Short mmCIF file of C-alpha atoms and ligand atoms in Angstrom, two decimals:
data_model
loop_
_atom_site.label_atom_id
_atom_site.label_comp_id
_atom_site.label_asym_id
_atom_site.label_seq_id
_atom_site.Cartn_x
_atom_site.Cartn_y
_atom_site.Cartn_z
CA UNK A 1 -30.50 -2.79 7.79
CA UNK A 2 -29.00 0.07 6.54
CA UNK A 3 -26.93 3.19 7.96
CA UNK A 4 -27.05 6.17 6.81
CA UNK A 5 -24.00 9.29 7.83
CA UNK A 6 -25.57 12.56 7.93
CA UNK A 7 -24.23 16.20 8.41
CA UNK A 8 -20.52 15.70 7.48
CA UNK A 9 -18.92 19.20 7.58
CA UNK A 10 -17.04 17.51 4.33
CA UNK A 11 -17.87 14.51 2.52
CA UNK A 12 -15.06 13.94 0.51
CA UNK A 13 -16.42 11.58 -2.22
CA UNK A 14 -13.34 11.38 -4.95
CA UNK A 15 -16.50 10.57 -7.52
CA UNK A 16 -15.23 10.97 -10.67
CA UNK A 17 -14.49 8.87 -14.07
CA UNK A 18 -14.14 5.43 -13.53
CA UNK A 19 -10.47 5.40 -14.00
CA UNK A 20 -7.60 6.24 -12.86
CA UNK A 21 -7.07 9.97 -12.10
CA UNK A 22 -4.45 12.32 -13.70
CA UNK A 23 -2.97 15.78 -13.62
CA UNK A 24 -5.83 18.63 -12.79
CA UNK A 25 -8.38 15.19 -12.04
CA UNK A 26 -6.14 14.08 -9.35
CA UNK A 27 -6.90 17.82 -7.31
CA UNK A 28 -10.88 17.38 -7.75
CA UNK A 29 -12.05 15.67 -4.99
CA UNK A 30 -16.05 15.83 -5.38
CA UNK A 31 -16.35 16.98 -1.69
CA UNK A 32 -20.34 17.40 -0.65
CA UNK A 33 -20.32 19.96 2.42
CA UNK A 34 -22.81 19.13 5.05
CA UNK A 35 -23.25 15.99 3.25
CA UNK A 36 -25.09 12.80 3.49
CA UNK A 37 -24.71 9.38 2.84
CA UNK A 38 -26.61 6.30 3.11
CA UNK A 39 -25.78 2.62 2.80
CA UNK A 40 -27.33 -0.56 2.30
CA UNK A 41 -26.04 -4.17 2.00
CA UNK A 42 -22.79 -2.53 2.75
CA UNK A 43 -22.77 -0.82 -0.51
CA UNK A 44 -23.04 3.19 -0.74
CA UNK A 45 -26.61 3.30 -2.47
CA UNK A 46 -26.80 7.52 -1.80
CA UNK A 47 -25.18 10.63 -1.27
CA UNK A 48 -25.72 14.35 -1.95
CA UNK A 49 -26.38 17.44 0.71
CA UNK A 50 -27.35 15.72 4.21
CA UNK A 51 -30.92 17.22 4.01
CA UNK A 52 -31.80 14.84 0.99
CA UNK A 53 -30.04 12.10 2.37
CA UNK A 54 -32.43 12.81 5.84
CA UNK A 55 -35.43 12.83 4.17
CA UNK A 56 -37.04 9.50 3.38
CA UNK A 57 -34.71 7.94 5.29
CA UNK A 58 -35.26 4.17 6.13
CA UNK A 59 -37.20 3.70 9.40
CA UNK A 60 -34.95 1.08 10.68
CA UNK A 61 -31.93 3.11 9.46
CA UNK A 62 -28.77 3.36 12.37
CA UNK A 63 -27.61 7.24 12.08
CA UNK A 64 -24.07 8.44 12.15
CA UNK A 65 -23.65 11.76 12.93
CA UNK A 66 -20.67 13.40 11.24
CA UNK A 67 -21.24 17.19 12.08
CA UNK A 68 -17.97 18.99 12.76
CA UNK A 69 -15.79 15.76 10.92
CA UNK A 70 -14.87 14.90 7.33
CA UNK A 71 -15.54 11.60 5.85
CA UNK A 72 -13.43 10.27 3.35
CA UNK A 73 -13.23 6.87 1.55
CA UNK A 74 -10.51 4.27 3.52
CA UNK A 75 -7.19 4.86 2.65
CA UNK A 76 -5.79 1.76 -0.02
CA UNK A 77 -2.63 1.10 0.82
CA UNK A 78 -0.82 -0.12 -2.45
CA UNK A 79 2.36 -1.42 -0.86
CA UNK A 80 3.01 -2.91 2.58
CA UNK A 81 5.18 -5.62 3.99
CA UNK A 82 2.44 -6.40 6.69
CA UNK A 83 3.61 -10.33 7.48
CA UNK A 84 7.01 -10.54 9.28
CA UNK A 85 9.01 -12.14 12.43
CA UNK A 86 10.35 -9.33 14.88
CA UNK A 87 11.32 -6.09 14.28
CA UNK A 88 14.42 -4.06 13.40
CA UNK A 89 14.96 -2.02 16.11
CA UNK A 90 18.64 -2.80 17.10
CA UNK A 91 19.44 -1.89 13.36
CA UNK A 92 17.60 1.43 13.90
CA UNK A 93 19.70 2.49 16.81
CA UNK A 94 22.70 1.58 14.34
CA UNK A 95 21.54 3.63 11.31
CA UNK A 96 20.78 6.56 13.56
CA UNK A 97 24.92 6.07 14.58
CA UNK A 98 25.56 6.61 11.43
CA UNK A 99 25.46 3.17 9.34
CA UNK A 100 23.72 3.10 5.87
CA UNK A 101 21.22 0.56 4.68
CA UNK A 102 23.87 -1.02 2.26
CA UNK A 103 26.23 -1.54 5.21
CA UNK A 104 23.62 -3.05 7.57
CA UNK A 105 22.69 -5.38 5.11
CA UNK A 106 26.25 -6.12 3.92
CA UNK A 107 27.27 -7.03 7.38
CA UNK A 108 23.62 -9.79 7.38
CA UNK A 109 21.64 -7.67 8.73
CA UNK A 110 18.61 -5.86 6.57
CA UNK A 111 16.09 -7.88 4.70
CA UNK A 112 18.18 -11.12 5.89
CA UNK A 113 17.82 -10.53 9.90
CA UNK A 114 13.71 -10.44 9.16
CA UNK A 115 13.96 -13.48 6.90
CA UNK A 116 15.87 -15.45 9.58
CA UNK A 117 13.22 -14.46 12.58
CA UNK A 118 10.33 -14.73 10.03
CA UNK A 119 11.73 -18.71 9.07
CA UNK A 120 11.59 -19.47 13.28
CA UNK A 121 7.90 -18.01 13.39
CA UNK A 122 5.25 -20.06 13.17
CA UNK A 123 2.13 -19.70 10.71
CA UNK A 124 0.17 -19.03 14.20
CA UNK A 125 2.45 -16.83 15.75
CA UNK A 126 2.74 -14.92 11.99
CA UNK A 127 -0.93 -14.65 12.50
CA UNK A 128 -1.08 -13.06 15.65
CA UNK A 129 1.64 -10.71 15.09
CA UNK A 130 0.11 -9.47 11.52
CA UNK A 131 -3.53 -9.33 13.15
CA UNK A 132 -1.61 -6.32 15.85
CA UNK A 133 -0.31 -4.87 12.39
CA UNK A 134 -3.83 -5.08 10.34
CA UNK A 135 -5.26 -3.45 14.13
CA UNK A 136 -2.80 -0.41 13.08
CA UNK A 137 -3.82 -0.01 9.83
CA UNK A 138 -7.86 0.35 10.57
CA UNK A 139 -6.75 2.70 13.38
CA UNK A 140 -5.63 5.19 10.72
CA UNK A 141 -8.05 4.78 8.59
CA UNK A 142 -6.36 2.10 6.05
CA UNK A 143 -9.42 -0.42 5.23
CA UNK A 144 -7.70 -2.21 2.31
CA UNK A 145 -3.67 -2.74 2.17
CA UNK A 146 -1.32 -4.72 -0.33
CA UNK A 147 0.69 -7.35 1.42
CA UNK A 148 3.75 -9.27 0.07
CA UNK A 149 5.34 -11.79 1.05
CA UNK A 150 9.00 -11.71 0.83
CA UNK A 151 10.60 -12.63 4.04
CA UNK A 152 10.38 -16.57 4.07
CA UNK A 153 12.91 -17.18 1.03
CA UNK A 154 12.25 -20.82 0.61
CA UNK A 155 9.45 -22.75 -0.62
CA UNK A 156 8.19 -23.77 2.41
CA UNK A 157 8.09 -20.13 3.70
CA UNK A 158 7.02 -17.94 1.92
CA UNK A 159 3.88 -20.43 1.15
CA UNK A 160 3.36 -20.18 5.10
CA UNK A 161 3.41 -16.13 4.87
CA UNK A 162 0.94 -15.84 1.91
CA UNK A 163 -1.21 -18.99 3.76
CA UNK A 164 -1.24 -16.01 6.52
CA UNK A 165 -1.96 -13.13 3.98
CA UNK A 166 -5.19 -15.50 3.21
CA UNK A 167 -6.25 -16.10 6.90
CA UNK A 168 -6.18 -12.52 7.30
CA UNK A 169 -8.86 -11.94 4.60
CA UNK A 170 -11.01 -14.44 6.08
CA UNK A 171 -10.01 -13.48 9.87
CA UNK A 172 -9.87 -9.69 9.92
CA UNK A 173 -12.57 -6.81 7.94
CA UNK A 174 -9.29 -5.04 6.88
CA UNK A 175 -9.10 -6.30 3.05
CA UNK A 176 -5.53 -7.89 2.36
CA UNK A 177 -4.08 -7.96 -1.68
CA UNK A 178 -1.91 -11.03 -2.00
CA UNK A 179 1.54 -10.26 -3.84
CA UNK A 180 4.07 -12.92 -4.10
CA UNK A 181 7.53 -11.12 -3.29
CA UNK A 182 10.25 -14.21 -3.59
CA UNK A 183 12.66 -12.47 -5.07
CA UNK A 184 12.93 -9.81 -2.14
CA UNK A 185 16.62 -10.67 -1.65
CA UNK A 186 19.10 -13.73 -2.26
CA UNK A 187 18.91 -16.02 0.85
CA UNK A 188 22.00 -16.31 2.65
CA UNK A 189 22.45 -19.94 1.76
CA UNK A 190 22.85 -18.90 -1.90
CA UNK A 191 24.48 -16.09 -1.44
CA UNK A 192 27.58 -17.62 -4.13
CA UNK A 193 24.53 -19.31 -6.00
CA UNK A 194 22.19 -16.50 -6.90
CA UNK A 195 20.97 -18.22 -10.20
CA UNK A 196 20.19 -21.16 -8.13
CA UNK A 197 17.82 -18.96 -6.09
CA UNK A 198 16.40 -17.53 -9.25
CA UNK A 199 15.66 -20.78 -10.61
CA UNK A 200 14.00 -22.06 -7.49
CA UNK A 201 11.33 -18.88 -7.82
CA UNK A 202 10.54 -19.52 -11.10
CA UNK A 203 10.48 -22.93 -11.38
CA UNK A 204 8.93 -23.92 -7.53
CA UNK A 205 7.65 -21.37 -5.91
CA UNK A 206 5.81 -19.36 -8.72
CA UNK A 207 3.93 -22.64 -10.40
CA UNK A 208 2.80 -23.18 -6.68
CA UNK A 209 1.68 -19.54 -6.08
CA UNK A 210 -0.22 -19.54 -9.42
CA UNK A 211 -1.84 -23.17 -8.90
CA UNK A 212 -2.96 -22.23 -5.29
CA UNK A 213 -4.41 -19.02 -6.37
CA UNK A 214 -1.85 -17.29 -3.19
CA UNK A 215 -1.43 -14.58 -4.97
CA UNK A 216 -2.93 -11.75 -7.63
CA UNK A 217 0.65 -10.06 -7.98
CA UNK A 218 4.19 -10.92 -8.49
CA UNK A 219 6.94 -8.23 -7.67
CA UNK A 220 10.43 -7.93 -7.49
CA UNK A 221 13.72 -5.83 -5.54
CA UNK A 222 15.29 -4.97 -8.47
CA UNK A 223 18.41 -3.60 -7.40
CA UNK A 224 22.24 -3.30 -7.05
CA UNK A 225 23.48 -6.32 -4.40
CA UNK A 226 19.60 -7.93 -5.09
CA UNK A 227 18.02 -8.75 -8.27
CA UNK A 228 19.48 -7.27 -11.64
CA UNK A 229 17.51 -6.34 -14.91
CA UNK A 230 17.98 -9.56 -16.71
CA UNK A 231 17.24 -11.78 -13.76
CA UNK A 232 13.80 -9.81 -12.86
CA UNK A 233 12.81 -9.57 -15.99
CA UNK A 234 12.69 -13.68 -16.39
CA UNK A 235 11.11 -13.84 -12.79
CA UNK A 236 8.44 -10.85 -13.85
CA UNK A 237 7.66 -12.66 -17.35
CA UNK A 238 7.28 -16.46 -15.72
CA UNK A 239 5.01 -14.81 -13.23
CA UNK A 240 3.00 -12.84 -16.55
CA UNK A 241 2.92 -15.86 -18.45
CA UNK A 242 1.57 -17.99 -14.83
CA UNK A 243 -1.43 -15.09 -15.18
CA UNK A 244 -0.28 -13.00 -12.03
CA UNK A 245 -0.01 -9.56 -12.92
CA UNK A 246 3.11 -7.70 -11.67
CA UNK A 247 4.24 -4.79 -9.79
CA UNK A 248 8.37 -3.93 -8.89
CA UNK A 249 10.43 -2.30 -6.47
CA UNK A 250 12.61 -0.02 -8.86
CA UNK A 251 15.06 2.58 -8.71
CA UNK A 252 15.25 3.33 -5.21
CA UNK A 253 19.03 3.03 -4.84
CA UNK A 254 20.01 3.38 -8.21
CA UNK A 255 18.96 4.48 -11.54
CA UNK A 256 19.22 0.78 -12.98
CA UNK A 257 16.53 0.63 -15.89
CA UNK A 258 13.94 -0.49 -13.22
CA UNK A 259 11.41 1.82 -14.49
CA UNK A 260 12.14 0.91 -18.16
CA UNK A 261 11.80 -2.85 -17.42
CA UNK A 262 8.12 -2.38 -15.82
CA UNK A 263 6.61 -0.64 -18.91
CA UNK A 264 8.49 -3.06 -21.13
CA UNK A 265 6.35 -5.80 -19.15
CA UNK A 266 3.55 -3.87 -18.97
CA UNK A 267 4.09 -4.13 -15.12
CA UNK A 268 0.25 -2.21 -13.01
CA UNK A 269 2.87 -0.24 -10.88
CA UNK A 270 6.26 0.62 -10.31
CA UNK A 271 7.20 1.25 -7.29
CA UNK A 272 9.86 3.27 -5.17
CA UNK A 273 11.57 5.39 -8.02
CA UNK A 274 13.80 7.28 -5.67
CA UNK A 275 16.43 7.83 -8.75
CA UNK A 276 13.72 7.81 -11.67
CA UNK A 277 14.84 10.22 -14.42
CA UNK A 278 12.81 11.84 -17.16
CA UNK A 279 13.24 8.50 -19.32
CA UNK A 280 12.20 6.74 -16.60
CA UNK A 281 8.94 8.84 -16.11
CA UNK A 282 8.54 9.12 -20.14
CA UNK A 283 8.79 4.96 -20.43
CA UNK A 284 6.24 4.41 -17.54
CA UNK A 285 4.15 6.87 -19.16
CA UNK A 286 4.37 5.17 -22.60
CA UNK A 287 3.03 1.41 -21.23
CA UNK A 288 0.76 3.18 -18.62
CA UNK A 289 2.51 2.00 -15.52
CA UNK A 290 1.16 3.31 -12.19
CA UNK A 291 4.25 4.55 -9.87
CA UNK A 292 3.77 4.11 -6.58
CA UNK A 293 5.74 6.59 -4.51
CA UNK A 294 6.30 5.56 -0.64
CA UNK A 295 8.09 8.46 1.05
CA UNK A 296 7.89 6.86 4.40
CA UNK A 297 11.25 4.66 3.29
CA UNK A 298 12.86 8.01 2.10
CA UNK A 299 12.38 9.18 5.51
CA UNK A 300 12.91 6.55 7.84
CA UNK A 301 16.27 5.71 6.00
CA UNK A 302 17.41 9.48 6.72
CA UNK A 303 17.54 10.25 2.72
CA UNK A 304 16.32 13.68 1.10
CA UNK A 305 16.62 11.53 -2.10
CA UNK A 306 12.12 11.46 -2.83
CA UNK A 307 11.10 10.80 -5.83
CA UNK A 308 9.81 13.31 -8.68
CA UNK A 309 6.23 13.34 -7.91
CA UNK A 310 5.48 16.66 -9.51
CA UNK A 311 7.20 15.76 -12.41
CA UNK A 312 5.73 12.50 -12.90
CA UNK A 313 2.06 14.53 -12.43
CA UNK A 314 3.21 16.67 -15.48
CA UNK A 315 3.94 13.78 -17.30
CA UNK A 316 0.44 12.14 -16.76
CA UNK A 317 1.39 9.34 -14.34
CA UNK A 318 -1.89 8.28 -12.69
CA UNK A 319 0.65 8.86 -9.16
CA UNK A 320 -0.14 6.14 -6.29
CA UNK A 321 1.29 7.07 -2.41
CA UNK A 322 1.77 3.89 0.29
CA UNK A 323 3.05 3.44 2.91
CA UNK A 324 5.37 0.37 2.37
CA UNK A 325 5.08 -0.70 5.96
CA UNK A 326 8.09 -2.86 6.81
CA UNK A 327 9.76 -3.20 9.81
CA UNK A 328 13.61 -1.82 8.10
CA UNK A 329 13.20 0.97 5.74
CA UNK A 330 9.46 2.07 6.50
CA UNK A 331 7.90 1.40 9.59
CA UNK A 332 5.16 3.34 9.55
CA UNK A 333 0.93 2.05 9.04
CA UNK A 334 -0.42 5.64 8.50
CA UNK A 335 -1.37 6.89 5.21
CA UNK A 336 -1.91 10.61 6.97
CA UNK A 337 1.98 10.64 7.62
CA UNK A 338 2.66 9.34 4.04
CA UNK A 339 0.02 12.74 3.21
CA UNK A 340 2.10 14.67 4.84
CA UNK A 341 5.16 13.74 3.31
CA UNK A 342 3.83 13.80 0.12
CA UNK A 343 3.34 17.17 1.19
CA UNK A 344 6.24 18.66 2.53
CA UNK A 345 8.53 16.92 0.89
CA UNK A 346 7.28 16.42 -2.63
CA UNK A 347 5.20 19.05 -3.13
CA UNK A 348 1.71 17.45 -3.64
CA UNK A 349 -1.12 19.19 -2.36
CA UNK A 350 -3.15 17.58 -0.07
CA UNK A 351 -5.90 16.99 -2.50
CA UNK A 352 -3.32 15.32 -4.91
CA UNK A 353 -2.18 13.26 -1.97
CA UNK A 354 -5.59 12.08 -1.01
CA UNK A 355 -6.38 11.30 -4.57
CA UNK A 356 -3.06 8.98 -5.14
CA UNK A 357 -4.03 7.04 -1.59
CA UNK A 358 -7.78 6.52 -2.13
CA UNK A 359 -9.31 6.29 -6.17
CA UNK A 360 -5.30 5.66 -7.69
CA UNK A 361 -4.16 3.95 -5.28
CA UNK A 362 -7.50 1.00 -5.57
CA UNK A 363 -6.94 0.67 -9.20
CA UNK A 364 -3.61 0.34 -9.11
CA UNK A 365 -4.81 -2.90 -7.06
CA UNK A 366 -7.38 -3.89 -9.77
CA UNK A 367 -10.21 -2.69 -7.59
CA UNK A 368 -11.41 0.82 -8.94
CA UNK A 369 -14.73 -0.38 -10.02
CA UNK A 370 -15.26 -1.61 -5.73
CA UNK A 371 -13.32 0.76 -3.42
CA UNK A 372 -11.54 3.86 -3.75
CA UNK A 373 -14.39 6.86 -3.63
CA UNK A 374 -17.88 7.28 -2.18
CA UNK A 375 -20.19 6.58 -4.99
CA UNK A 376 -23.77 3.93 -5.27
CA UNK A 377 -22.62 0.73 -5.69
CA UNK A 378 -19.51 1.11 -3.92
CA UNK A 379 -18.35 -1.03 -0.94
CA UNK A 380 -19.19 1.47 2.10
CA UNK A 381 -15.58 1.63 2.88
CA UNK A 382 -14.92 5.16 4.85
CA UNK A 383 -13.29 6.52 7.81
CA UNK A 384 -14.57 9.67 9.97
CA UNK A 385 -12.07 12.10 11.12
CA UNK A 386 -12.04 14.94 13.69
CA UNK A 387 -11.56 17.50 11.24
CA UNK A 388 -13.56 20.06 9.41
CA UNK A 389 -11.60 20.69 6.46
CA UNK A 390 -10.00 17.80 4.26
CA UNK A 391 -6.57 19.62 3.97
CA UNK A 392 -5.76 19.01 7.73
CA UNK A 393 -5.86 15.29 7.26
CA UNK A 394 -2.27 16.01 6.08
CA UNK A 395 -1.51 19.18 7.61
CA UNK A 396 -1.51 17.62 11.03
CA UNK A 397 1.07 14.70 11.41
CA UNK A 398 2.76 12.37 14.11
CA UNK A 399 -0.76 11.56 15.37
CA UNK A 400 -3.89 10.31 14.54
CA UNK A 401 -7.38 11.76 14.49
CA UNK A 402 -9.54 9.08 13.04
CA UNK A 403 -12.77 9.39 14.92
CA UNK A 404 -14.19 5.94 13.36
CA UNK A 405 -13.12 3.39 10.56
CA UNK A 406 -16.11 1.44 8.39
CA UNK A 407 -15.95 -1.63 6.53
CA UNK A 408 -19.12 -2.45 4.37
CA UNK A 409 -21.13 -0.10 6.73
CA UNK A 410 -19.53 -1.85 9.76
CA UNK A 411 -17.65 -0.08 12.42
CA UNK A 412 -14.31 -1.48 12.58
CA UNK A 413 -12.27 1.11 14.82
CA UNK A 414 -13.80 3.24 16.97
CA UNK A 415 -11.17 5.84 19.41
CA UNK A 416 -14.11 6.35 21.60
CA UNK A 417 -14.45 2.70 22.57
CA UNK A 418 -10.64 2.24 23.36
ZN1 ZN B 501 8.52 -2.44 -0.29
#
């Protein structure tokens, strides 16, 4: 059976080389006007002007007309928090009183409150709250998204959120990248004992991750009050030597030598970089590290601290964007409000932004040569949306206009059938 999109005012394809894109590459978005695609075994097999595509078209073939929309390749979000207990929305009210982040969590609140409702939840119950949060991400047009666990703390639990992170690949079409995320903060039980905690990541929980297979990443909070240099660096180079490969939350508070640390391990991505300085960029630049900027956290905590995104596209940074769903610091699913962002706030332009959360953003994941653009042999991963003109995917923001999400040729969302 195959399907076959025809007439899309834009087809935005992101072909390209098969790599990572950079500086000038990352504005060059391949877009076919009235163009044409058709799939087969779930796999793009062609595309060009919608006339070609028409003609000797499959009898059997299921059309999707896209005339008056742009189709674009699903959004891969590179960092999200997608598996938790609860929400935060008592500490919201608080921080919009006036109360920082550091205070919250000072006072137990922050990353601990989630940890404490995400212990009490049951796998099921896990399940059925992260299946509502996968439902959110399709709806914007998200059909792969990094999750990490983080929020268990002990063996016991975070095995039972990446166990969920699993049963959402299996359950759900949204595609789900395991990350083990132990060292997301010191549990309260060893909060005088931190080095106990360390040694219980390294020594239980990351031999278990590796010999289960739970996960493809290991990251860390590196950070004042969570995890310092010395103590993520042993946690990042067990996880190395255990064959995950590893990814860090750096720099967002402070300008700690986060940045420094992932290109000295030869980290895929660093992520936050809030306080990243030219050093920082010039060191992720030497070792290749992707950075992975998620201005939804800037926002959301009130900051106007974002991080250098223009200067780290000067430098040659092949720049990711996420959304680093989370129900404290980000909680947002949609990669158009990250675009616009990006946007407003960092100066991207759209077609930079769309770049850093489609093609960059899938091999920062490892999965450049599946996902990520609109070429033959890729997985027919795309979303339709009520626009004609790619740049109004992030010009418009607070709502969203996907028309239709598609997994392997299958429809997955559809606003007309709500
Ligand atoms: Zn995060």
């Amino acid at each position: 059976m195959s399907v076959a999109v025809l007439n899309a005012t834009q087809l935005v394809t992101l072909a390209g080389p098969r790599r990572a894109r950079v500086r000038a590459e990352m504005r060059e978005l391949a877009i076919v006007p009235a163009g044409g695609m058709l799939i087969e075994d779930g796999r793009v097999s062609r595309i060009g002007p919608s006339a070609e595509i028409e003609n000797g078209l499959p009898a059997d073939s299921q059309v999707i007309d896209a005339t008056g929309k742009v189709v674009l390749p699903g959004f891969v979000d590179a960092h999200a928090h997608p598996v938790f207990g609860g929400n935060r929305v008592d500490e919201f009210e608080m921080r919009a009183q006036g109360a920082t982040y550091e205070e919250i969590a000072a006072s137990g609140g922050g990353i601990r409150s989630t940890v404490a409702r995400t212990r009490a939840t049951s796998e099921e119950e896990l399940l059925a709250q992260a299946k509502k949060h996968a439902g959110w991400f399709l709806a914007n047009g998200t059909t792969t998204v990094e999750a990490k666990s983080g929020y268990g703390l002990t063996v016991e639990d975070e095995l039972k959120i990446l166990r969920v992170i699993r049963r959402l690949n299996q359950e759900i079409p949204l595609e789900v990248v395991p990350t083990f995320l132990g060292a997301h903060a010191i549990p309260r039980e060893d909060r005088e004992s931190p080095e106990r905690y360390v040694d219980l990541v390294i020594n239980e929980m990351l031999p278990l991750v590796a010999k289960e297979k739970l996960a493809e990443f290991c990251d860390v909070f590196c950070e004042r009050g969570y995890f310092d240099i010395e103590q993520s660096r042993k946690i990042l180079s067990t996880a190395k030597r255990l064959g995950l490969k590893l990814r860090g939350h750096v720099e967002q508070l402070t300008n700690s030598g986060g940045a420094k640390l992932m290109a000295e391990l030869e980290a895929t991505t660093a992520d936050h970089l809030e306080k990243t300085d030219e050093q920082g960029i010039a060191a992720l630049k030497s070792a290749n590290v992707q950075p992975v900027l998620l201005p939804g956290s800037v926002y959301a905590l009130g900051s106007i601290s974002y991080p250098r995104a223009r200067e780290m596209i000067n430098a040659g940074l092949a720049v990711v964007l996420a959304t680093d769903f989370n129900p404290g610091s980000s909680p947002t699913p949609s990669v158009p409000m990250i675009l616009s962002l990006a946007c407003t706030q960092m100066k991207m332009s759209p077609a930079e932004a769309i770049a850093a959360s489609t093609i960059n953003a899938a091999y920062s994941l490892n999965r450049g040569d599946k996902i990520g653009s609109l070429e033959p042999g890729k997985l027919a991963n795309f979303s339709i949306f009520d626009y004609e003109d790619y740049r109004e995917l992030a010009y418009w923001f607070g709502f969203s206009r996907a028309h239709s999400v598609y997994v392997k040729g299958d429809c997955v969302h559809n606003r007309a059938r709500l």
